[in-house]
Every structure is written in C-alpha cells, then in structure tokens.
Short mmCIF file of C-alpha atoms in Angstrom, two decimals:
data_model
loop_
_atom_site.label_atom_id
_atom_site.label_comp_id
_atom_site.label_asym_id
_atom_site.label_seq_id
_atom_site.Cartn_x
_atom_site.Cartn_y
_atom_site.Cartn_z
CA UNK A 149 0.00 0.00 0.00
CA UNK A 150 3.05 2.54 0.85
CA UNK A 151 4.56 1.70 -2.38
CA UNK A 152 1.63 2.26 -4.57
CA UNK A 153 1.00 5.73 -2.40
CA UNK A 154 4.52 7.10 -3.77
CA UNK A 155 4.19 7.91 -7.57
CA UNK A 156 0.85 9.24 -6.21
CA UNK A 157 2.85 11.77 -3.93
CA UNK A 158 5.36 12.11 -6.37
CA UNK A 159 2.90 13.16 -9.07
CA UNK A 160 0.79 15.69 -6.13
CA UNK A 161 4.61 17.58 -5.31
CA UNK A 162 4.96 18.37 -9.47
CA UNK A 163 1.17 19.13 -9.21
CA UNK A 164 2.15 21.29 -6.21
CA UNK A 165 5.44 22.78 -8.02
CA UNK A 166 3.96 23.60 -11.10
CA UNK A 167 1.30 25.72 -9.19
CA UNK A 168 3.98 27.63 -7.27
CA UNK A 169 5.85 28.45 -10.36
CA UNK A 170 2.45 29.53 -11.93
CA UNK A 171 1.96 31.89 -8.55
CA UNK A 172 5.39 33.43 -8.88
CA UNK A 173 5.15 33.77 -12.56
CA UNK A 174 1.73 35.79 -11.82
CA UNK A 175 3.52 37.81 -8.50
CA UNK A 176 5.80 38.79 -11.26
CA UNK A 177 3.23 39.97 -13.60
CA UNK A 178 1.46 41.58 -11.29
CA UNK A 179 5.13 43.73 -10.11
CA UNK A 180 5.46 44.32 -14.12
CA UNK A 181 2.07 45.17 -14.12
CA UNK A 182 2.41 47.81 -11.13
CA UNK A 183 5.17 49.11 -12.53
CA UNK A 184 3.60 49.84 -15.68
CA UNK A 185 0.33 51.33 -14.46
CA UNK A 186 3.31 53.41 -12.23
CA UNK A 187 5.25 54.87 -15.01
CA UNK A 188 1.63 55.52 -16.81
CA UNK A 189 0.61 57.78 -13.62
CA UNK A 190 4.01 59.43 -14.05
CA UNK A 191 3.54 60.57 -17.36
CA UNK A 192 -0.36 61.91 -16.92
CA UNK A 193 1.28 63.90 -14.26
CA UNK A 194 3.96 64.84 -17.03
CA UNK A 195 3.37 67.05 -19.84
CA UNK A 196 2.01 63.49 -22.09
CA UNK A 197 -1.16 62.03 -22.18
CA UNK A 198 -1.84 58.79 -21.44
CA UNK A 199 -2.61 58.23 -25.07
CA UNK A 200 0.72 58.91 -26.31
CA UNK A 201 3.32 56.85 -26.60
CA UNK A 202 6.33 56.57 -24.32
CA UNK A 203 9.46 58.99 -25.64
CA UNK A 204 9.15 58.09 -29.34
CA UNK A 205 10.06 61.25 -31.92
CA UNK A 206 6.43 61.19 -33.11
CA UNK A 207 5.13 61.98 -29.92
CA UNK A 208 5.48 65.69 -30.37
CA UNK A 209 3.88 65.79 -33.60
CA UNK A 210 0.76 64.01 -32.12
CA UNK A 211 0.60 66.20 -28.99
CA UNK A 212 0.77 69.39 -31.13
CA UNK A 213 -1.93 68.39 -33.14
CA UNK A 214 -3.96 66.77 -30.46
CA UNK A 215 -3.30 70.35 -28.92
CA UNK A 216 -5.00 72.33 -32.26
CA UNK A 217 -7.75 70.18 -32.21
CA UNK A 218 -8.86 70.36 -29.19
CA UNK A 219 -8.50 74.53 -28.66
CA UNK A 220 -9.42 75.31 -32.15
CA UNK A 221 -11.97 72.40 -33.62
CA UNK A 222 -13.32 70.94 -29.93
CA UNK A 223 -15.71 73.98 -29.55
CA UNK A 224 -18.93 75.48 -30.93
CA UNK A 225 -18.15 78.71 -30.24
CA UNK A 226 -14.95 78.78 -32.25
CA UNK A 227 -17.01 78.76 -35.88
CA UNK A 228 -17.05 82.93 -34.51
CA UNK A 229 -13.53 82.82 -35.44
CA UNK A 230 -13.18 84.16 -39.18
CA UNK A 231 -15.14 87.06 -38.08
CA UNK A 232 -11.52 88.34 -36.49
CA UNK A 233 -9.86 88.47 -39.92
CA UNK A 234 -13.08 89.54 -41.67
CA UNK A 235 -13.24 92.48 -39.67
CA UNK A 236 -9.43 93.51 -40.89
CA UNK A 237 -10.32 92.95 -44.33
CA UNK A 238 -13.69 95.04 -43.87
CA UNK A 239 -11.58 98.09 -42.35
CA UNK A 240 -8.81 97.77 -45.41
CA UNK A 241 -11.41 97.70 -48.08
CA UNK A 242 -14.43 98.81 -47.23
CA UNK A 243 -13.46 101.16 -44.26
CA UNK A 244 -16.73 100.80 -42.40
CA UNK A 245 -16.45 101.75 -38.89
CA UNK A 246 -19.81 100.36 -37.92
CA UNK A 247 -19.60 96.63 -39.31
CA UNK A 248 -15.66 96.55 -37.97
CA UNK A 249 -16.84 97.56 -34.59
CA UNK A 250 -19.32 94.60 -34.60
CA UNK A 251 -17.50 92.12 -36.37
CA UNK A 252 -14.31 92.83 -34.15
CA UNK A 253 -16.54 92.27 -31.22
CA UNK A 254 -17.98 88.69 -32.47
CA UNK A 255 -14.39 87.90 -33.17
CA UNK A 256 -13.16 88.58 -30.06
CA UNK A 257 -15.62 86.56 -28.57
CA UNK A 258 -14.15 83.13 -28.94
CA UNK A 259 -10.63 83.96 -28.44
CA UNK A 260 -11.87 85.41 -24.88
CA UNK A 261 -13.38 82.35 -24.07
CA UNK A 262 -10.50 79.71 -25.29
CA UNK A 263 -7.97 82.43 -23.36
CA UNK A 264 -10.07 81.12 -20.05
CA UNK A 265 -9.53 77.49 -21.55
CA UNK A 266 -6.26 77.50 -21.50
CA UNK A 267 -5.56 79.26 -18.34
CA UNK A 268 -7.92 76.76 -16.41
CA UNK A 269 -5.48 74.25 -18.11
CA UNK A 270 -1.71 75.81 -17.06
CA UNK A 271 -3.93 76.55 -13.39
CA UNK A 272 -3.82 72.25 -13.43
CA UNK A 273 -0.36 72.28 -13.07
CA UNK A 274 0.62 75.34 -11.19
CA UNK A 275 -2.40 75.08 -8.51
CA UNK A 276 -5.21 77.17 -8.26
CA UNK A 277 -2.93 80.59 -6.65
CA UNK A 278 -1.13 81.23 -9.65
CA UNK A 279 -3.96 80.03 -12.09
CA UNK A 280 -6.19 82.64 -10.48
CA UNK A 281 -3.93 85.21 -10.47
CA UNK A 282 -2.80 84.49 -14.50
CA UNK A 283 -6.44 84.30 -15.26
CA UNK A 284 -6.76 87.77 -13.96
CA UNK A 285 -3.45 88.68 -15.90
CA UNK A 286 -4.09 87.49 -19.13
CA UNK A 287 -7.81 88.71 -19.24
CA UNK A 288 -6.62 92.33 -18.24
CA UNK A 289 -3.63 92.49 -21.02
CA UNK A 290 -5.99 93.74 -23.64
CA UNK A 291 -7.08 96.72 -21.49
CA UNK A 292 -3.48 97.59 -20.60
CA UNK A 293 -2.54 97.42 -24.18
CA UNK A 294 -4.96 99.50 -25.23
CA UNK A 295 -4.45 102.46 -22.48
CA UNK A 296 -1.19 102.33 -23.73
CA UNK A 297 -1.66 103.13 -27.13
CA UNK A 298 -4.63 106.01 -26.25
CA UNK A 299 -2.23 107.19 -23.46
CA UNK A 300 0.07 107.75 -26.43
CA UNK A 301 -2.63 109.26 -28.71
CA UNK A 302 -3.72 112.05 -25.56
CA UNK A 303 -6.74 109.91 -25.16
CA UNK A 304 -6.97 110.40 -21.32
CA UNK A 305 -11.03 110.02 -21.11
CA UNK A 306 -11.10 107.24 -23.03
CA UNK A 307 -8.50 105.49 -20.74
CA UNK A 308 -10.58 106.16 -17.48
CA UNK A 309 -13.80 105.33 -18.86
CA UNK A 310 -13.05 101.61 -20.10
CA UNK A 311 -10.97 101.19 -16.84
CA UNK A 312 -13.29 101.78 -14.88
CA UNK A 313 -16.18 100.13 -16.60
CA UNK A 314 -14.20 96.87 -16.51
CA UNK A 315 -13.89 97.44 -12.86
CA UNK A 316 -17.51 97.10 -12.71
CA UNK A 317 -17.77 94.63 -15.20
CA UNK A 318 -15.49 92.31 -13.17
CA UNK A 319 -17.52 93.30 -9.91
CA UNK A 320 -21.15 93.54 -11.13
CA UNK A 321 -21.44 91.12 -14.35
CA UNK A 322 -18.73 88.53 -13.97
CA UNK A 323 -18.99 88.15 -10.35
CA UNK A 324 -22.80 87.61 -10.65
CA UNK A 325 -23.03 85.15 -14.11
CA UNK A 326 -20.70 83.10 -12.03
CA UNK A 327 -23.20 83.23 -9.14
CA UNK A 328 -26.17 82.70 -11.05
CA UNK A 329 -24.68 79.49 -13.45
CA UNK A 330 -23.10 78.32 -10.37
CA UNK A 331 -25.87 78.72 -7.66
CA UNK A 332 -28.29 77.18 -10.53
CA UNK A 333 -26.49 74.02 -11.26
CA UNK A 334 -25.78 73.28 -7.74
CA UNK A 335 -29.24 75.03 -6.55
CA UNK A 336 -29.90 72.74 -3.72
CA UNK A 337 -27.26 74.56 -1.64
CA UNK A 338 -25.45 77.25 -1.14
CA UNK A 339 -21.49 77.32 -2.32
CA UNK A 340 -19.28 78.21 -0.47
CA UNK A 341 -16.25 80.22 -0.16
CA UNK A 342 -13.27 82.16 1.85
CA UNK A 343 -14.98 84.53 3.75
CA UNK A 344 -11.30 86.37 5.05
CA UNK A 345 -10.03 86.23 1.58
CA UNK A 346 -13.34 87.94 0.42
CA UNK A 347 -13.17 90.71 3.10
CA UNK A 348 -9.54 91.42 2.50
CA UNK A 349 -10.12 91.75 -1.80
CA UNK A 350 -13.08 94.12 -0.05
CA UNK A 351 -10.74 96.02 1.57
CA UNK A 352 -8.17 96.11 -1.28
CA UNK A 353 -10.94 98.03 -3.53
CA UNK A 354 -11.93 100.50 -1.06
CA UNK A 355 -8.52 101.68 -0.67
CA UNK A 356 -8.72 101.70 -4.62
CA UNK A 357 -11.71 103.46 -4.39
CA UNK A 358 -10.40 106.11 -1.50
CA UNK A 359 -7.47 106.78 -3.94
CA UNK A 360 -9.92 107.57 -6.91
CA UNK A 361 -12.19 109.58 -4.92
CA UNK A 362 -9.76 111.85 -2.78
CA UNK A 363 -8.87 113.59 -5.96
CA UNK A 364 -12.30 114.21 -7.53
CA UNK A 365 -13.12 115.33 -4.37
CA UNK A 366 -10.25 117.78 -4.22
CA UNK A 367 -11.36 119.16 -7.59
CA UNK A 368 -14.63 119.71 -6.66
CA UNK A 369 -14.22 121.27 -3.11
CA UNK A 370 -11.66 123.70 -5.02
CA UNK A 371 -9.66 123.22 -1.86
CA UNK A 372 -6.31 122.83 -3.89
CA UNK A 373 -3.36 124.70 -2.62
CA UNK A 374 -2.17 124.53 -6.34
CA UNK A 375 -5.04 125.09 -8.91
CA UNK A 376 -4.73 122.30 -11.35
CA UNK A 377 -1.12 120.94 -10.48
CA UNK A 378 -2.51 119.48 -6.48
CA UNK A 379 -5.10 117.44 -8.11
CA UNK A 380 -1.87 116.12 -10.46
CA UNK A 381 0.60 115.39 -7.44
CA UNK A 382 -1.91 114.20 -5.57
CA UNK A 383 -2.61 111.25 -8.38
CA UNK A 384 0.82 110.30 -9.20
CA UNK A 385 1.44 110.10 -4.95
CA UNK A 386 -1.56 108.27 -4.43
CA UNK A 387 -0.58 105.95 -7.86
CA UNK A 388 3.38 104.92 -6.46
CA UNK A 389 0.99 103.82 -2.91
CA UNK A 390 -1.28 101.62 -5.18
CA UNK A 391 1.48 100.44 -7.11
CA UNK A 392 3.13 99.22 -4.06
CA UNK A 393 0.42 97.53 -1.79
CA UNK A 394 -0.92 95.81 -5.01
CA UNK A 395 3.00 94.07 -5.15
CA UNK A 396 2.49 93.50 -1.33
CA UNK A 397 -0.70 91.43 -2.27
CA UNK A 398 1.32 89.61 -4.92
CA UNK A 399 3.74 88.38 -2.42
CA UNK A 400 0.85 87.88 0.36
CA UNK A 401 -1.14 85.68 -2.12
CA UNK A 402 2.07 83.72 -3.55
CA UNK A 403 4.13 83.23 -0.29
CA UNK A 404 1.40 83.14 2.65
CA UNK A 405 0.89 79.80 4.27
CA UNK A 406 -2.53 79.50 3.92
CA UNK A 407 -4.00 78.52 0.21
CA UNK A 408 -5.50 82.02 -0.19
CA UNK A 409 -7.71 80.78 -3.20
CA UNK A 410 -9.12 77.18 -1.42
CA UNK A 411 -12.19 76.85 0.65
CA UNK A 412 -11.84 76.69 4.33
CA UNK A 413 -14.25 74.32 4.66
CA UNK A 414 -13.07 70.40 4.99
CA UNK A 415 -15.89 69.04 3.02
CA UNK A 416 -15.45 71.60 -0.14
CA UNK A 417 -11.90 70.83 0.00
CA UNK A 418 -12.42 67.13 -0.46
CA UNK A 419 -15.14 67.69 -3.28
CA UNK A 420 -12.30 69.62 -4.86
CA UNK A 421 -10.02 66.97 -4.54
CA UNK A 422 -12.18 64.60 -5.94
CA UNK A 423 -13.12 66.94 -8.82
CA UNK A 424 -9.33 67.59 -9.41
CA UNK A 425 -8.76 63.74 -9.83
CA UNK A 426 -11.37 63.55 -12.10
CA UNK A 427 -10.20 66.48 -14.54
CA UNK A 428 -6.73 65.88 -16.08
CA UNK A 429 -5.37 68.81 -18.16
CA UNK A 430 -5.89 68.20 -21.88
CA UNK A 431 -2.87 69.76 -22.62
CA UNK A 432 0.05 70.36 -21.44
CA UNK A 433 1.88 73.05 -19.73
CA UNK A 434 4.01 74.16 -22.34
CA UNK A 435 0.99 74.07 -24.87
CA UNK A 436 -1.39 75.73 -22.36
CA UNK A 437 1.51 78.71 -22.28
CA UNK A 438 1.74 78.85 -26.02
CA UNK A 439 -1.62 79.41 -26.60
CA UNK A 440 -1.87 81.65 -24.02
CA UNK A 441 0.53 84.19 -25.79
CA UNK A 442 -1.24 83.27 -29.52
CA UNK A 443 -4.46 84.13 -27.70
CA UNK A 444 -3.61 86.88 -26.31
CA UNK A 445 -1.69 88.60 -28.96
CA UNK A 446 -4.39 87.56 -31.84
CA UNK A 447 -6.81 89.40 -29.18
CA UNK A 448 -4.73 92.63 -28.41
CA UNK A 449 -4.66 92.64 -32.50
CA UNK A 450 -8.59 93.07 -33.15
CA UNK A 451 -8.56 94.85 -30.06
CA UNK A 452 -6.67 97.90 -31.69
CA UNK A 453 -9.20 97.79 -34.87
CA UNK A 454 -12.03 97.82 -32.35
CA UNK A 455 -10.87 100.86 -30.45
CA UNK A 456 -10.03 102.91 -33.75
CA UNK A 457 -13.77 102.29 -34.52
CA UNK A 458 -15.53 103.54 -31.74
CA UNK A 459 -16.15 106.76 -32.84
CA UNK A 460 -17.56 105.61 -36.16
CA UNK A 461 -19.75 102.94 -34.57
CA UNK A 462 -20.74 105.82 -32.30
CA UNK A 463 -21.80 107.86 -34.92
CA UNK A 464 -23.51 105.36 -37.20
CA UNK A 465 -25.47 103.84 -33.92
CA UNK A 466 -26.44 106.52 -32.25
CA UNK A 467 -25.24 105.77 -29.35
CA UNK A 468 -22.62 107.47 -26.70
CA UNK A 469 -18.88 107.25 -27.07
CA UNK A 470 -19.22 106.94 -22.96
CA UNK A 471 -21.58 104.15 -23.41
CA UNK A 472 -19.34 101.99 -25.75
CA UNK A 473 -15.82 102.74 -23.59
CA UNK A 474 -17.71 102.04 -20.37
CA UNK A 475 -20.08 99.32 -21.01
CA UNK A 476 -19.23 97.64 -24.48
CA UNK A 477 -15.52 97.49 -24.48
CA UNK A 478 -15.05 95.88 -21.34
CA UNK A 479 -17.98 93.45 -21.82
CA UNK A 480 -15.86 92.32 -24.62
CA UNK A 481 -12.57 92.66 -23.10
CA UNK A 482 -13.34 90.78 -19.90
CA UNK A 483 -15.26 87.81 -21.90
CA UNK A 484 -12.33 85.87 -20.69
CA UNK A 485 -12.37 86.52 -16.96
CA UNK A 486 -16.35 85.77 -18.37
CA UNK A 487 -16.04 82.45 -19.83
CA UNK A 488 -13.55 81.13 -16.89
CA UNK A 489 -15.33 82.67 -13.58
CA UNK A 490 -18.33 80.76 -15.09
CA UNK A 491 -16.53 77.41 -16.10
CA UNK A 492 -15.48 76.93 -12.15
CA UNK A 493 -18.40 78.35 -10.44
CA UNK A 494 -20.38 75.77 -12.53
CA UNK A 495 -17.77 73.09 -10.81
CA UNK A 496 -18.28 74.37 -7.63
CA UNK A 497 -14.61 75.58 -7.48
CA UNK A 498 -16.42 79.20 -6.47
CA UNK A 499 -12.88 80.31 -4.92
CA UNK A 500 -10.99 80.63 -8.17
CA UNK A 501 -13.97 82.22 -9.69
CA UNK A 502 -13.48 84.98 -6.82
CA UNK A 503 -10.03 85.06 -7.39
CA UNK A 504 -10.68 85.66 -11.44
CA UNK A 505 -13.99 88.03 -10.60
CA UNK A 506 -12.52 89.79 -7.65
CA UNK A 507 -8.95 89.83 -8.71
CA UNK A 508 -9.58 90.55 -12.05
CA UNK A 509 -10.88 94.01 -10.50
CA UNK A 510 -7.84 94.59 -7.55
CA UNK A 511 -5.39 94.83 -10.42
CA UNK A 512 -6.93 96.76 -12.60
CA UNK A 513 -7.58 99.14 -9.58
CA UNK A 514 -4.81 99.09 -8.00
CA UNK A 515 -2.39 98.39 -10.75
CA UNK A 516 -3.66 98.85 -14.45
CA UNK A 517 -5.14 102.60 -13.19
CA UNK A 518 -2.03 104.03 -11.37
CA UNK A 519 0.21 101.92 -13.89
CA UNK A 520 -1.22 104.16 -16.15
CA UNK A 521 -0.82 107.32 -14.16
CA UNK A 522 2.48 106.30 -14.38
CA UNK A 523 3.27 105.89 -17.55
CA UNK A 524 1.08 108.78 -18.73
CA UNK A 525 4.18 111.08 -16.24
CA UNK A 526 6.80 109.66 -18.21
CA UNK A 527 5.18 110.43 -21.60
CA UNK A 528 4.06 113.37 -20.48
CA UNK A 529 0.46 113.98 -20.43
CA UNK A 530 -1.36 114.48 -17.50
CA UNK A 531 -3.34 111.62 -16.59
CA UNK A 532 -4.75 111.55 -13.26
CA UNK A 533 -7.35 109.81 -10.84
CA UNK A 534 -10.04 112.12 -10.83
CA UNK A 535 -12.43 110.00 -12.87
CA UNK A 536 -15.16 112.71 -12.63
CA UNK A 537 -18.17 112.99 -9.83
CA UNK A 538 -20.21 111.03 -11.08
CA UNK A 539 -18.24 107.96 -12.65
CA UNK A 540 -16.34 107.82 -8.92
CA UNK A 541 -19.76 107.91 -7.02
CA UNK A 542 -20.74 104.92 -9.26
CA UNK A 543 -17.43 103.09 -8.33
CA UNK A 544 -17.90 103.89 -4.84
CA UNK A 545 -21.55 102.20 -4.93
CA UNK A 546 -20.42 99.65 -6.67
CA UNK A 547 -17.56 98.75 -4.12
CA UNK A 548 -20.40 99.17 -1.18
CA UNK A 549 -23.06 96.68 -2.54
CA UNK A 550 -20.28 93.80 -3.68
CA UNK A 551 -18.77 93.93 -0.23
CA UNK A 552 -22.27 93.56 1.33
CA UNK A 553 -22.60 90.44 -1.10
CA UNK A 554 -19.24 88.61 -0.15
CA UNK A 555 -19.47 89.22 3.80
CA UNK A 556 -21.65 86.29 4.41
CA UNK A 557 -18.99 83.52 2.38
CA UNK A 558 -21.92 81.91 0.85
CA UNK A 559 -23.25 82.39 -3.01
CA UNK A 560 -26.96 81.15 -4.55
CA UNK A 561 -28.51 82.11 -7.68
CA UNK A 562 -30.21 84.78 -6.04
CA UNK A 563 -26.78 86.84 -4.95
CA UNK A 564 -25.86 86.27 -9.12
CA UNK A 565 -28.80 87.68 -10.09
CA UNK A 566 -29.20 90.77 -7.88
CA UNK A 567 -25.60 91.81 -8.78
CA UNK A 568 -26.55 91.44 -12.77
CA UNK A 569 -29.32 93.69 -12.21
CA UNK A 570 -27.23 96.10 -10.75
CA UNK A 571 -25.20 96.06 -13.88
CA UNK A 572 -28.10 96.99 -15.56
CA UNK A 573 -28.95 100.00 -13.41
CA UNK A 574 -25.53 100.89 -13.95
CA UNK A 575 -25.71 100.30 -17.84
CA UNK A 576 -28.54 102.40 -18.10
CA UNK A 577 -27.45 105.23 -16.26
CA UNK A 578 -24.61 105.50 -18.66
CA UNK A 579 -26.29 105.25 -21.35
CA UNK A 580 -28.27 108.94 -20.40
CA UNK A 581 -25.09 110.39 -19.21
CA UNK A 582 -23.65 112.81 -21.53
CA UNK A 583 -19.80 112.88 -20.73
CA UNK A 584 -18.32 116.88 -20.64
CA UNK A 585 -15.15 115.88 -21.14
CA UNK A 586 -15.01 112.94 -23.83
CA UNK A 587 -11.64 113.02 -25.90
#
C-alpha cells in the first residue's frame, strides 16, 4: 500500500510545483504590471497624455496636433472665429467703422473664451494661486494694451472710462453670471467660499476706491493749494501707494501659508479633490503657455481695430462714445475673466472664480489705473485719478453693494442675479449720461 502511495505523492509535489511556479510567474506579472500602471501615472502627471506613446520622436507631432484640435476644432463657439480676420479685411477695403466695430466684437468673442480654456489648463499644473492670479493677468492684457496706445494718442477720457467700466464689469457682471450658473447648477445649496479672503479683496478696492475719490473730491471742493497741479501730485502720490500695496498682495497671495484661493471648509476641500482627480489637463503646460501668448496677442490685434472704430460705430449707432468705452468694451474685453469665472463656479470651485472676478478688479484698480498714471508722467500727459463725480460715485456704490454680497462667504442664484441687475442699473445710467469731457 506505501509503495503504490509514492508515484501518487510524487505526481501531487509536481502538481504542487507547477502551481507555485504559476503563482510566482503571476507575483511577477502583477510587479510588471504595477510598474507599468506606475510609469503611466508618471507621465499623466507629465506634460504626455496617457494616449501617447512613451518617448518616441512622433510623440510631439501628435501632442501638437492633439493640442489644435482640441483649442481650435473641440468647440462650438470657435465657428465665430473668421469674423476676427473679416473684420481687418472690412476696415482695409471697405473702411466701415460700424460693421468693424461689430465684427471685431464677435471675433473677439471666442478667443476670450478659449484664453479662459487655456488658463484653467496651465492653473492644473501650477495650482489654483497662480492660475487665479494668471487668469486675472491674461484677461486684463488687452485693457493695458490699449491704455497704452490712447495714453500715447492724448486719449486720457477714453483710458478712465473703459478702466473703470471693466472694474464694474469684473464686480457687477462677472462676479454675478458666475453666481447665477453656479448657484443654478448646484441650486440645492449654497457654495461656499473664503470669507477672510473675500473681506480682504473688499478692503483692497476701497482703498482703490479712497485713492480715486480723494482727488475728484479735491477738484470739486476747489480746496487745492495749487489750482490744477494738487489734483496732479496728488494722483501720481496716491498711484506709487497703489502700485506698491498691489506688489504687497502679490507676495501675500504667492508666499502666505494658507491657500489664499481654497475653501476653508473640509468638506469643499475634499469635493475639490475629488473633482481635481477627475479632470486631467488636456494639454500640457508648455501648450497651455503657447496658446496663451497666440491668444492673447491675436486678441490685443482686433482689439486695436475695435478701439479705432468707436467713434464711427458711435456715430452710425447713435449711441454714446461713454456708453461703448464704459459698457461695451469691457464686456468684450473681460469675456475671458467671463467664460472662466463661469466654467469653475459651474464646478463648484467658487474660490478661483473669486479670485478671477474679484482679482480681475484689484489689479486693474490698484495696478492697471495708477500703472497708467504712471506711464502717462513719463510720456508726459497728465493723466490723473479724478475720474469725474459722477463715474467715482458709481465706483464707490459699486464697491459698497459687492462687499455687502461677499461678507456672508456663501453664493446662490439669487446673490448672481441681484448683482446682474445692478449692472443693468448701472448700464442704463450711462447710457443717459452725456460725458463733458469725452476726448
């Protein structure tokens, strides 16, 4: 009986040999597996997609036209693009001011909204800080470009009345779309932000505010020690203080501890989390940059024809030149800061679209405006901050309501739409007001 029991045993230890070398061959797979799914985690975090191949020479040629496709083809709302270029050849040929002033505006449409695209992208990889702060910056380089050039021209009215109507655009209209869109998709509550962060960007515009309105009010008192060269001083002073506590924010927002652009509350910061993992950039960093410039210089571009045709489109319309710099131009100009306060209040990431809303307005405040100051005392012409009575009592309102809005740290629907209706009051009342001092 023991001897027939050996082959038996024999034949159950290669059974039982075999198996083991099946279980280490799978271990093994499973390491090679892990190490794989590893090095495929690496590169998403990378500047590849998954999709692409590892380190082959072809891979650049896919990702750059991966990268066209999806900013240029990927979205409706790019078939508004020829209208840039159609507007050019209208002003060369046909020299219409009215149809270049509305065909440079539907053509800056898109580009606005794909510059928001592709700064929501680079804020993927340099965190949601910076990517606030560069929204802000690259929605606000077609206003500085074009203060420039009117600076240079002696256009000093023109300069303070489409800064300070994107001022309240970024306050009144932006701040409240992203309310509304946001408080509508996620209606059954109410988001959530940074209450301190809100109440220091509150306190940031009043003291923008306070150095607008000390010099209209100096005019108007005629309490000036110096008729006409006080007022002057007075701005350039107050515009080297603005200048530097809008650096000191920089380096507050940038180097404090504290995330100054994430939600205090635990649970908002995991649903951001979670939301993060699901959203991988589409492109990558380098891409996001490039386009970023193309963007922005293709915009600064029709912005220039759409400034030379105000007058004209005035004229032909009917309506005031005040009107257009105030209202229309910035509508158009901040259709970026638009687009992207919108995108992440609709994914309950309401902090960035306070830091694109709300910062959007601090630096043109406290930098583009005294930046300008600036420059206008090194080329010469007297540019100052008195912005007029009743454009600074407007700003001053303005300042007063959106800091009543914030102080809570909550946002619905109904907070979006009470602040667009307050655009409207302000839109109106600029469209009766007959500016003395156009030019």
């Amino acid at each position: 009986m023991s001897f027939s029991k050996v082959p038996a045993l024999i034949e159950a230890q290669v059974e039982m040999g075999s198996v083991n070398e099946l279980e280490h061959k799978a271990l093994f797979k499973r390491e090679e597996d892990a190490t794989q799914t590893k090095e495929a985690s690496l590169m998403e975090q990378g500047s590849c997609p998954a999709s692409f191949p590892e380190h082959t020479p072809k891979s650049p040629k896919k990702s750059v036209l991966n990268s066209i496709k999806i900013v240029l083809f990927c979205n409706k709302l790019n078939l508004l693009l020829p209208f840039g270029p159609l507007a050019i050849l209208v002003h060369y040929v046909i020299d219409s001011k009215g149809w270049v002033f509305l065909l440079t505006l539907i053509g800056i449409t898109p580009l606005a909204e794909r510059l928001g695209y592709a700064t929501e992208q680079l804020a993927c990889y340099t965190g949601p800080t910076v990517g606030g702060l560069l929204n802000a910056t690259f929605g606000n380089v077609t206003e500085l470009i074009i203060s420039i050039f009117a600076l240079k021209n002696g256009m000093i009215r023109v300069v303070q009345l489409t800064l300070l109507g994107s001022i309240l655009s970024n306050m009144l209209l932006v701040l409240g779309c992203a309310f509304f869109c946001g408080g509508l998709v996620f209606y059954q509550k109410d988001q959530v932000f940074d209450k301190g962060i809100a109440v220091v960007n509150s306190g940031l515009l009043l003291m923008a505010v306070m150095g607008i309105l000390f010099p209209a009010v100096l005019h108007y008192t005629h309490s000036e020690v110096h008729a006409g060269s006080s007022e002057l001083a007075l701005s350039r002073f107050s515009s080297c203080i603005m200048l530097f506590a809008y650096a000191a924010y920089l380096f507050f927002q940038l180097k404090s501890p504290s995330n100054s652009y994430s939600p205090l509350d635990e649970e908002t910061n995991q649903n951001e989390e979670t939301s993060a993992e699901d959203e991988d950039p589409e492109i990558s960093k380098w891409e996001a940059i490039i386009w970023l410039s193309i963007l922005t210089a293709w915009v600064s571009l029709l912005s220039g024809y759409l400034v030379d045709a105000i007058e004209g489109a005035s004229i032909s319309w009917n309506i005031p030149i005040a009107f257009i710099s105030t209202i229309l131009l910035p509508i158009v100009g901040n259709a970026a800061e638009h687009a992207g306060a919108i995108m992440f209040a609709m994914k309950d990431k309401l902090d960035l679209s306070l830091g694109v809303a709300i910062g959007s307005s601090i630096q043109i405040s406290m930098f583009a405006v005294p930046f300008c100051v600036v420059i206008g005392w090194m080329m010469g012409q007297q540019m100052d901050l008195n912005f007029q009575l009743f454009e600074t009592a407007m700003l001053f309102i303005t300042v007063i309501v959106v800091a009543f809005f914030l102080q809570e740290g909550t946002s619905n629907y109904f907070k979006g739409l009470m602040l667009i209706l307050c655009y409207l009051i302000v839109a109106a009342s600029f469209f009766v007001h007959e500016d003395p001092h156009q030019g």
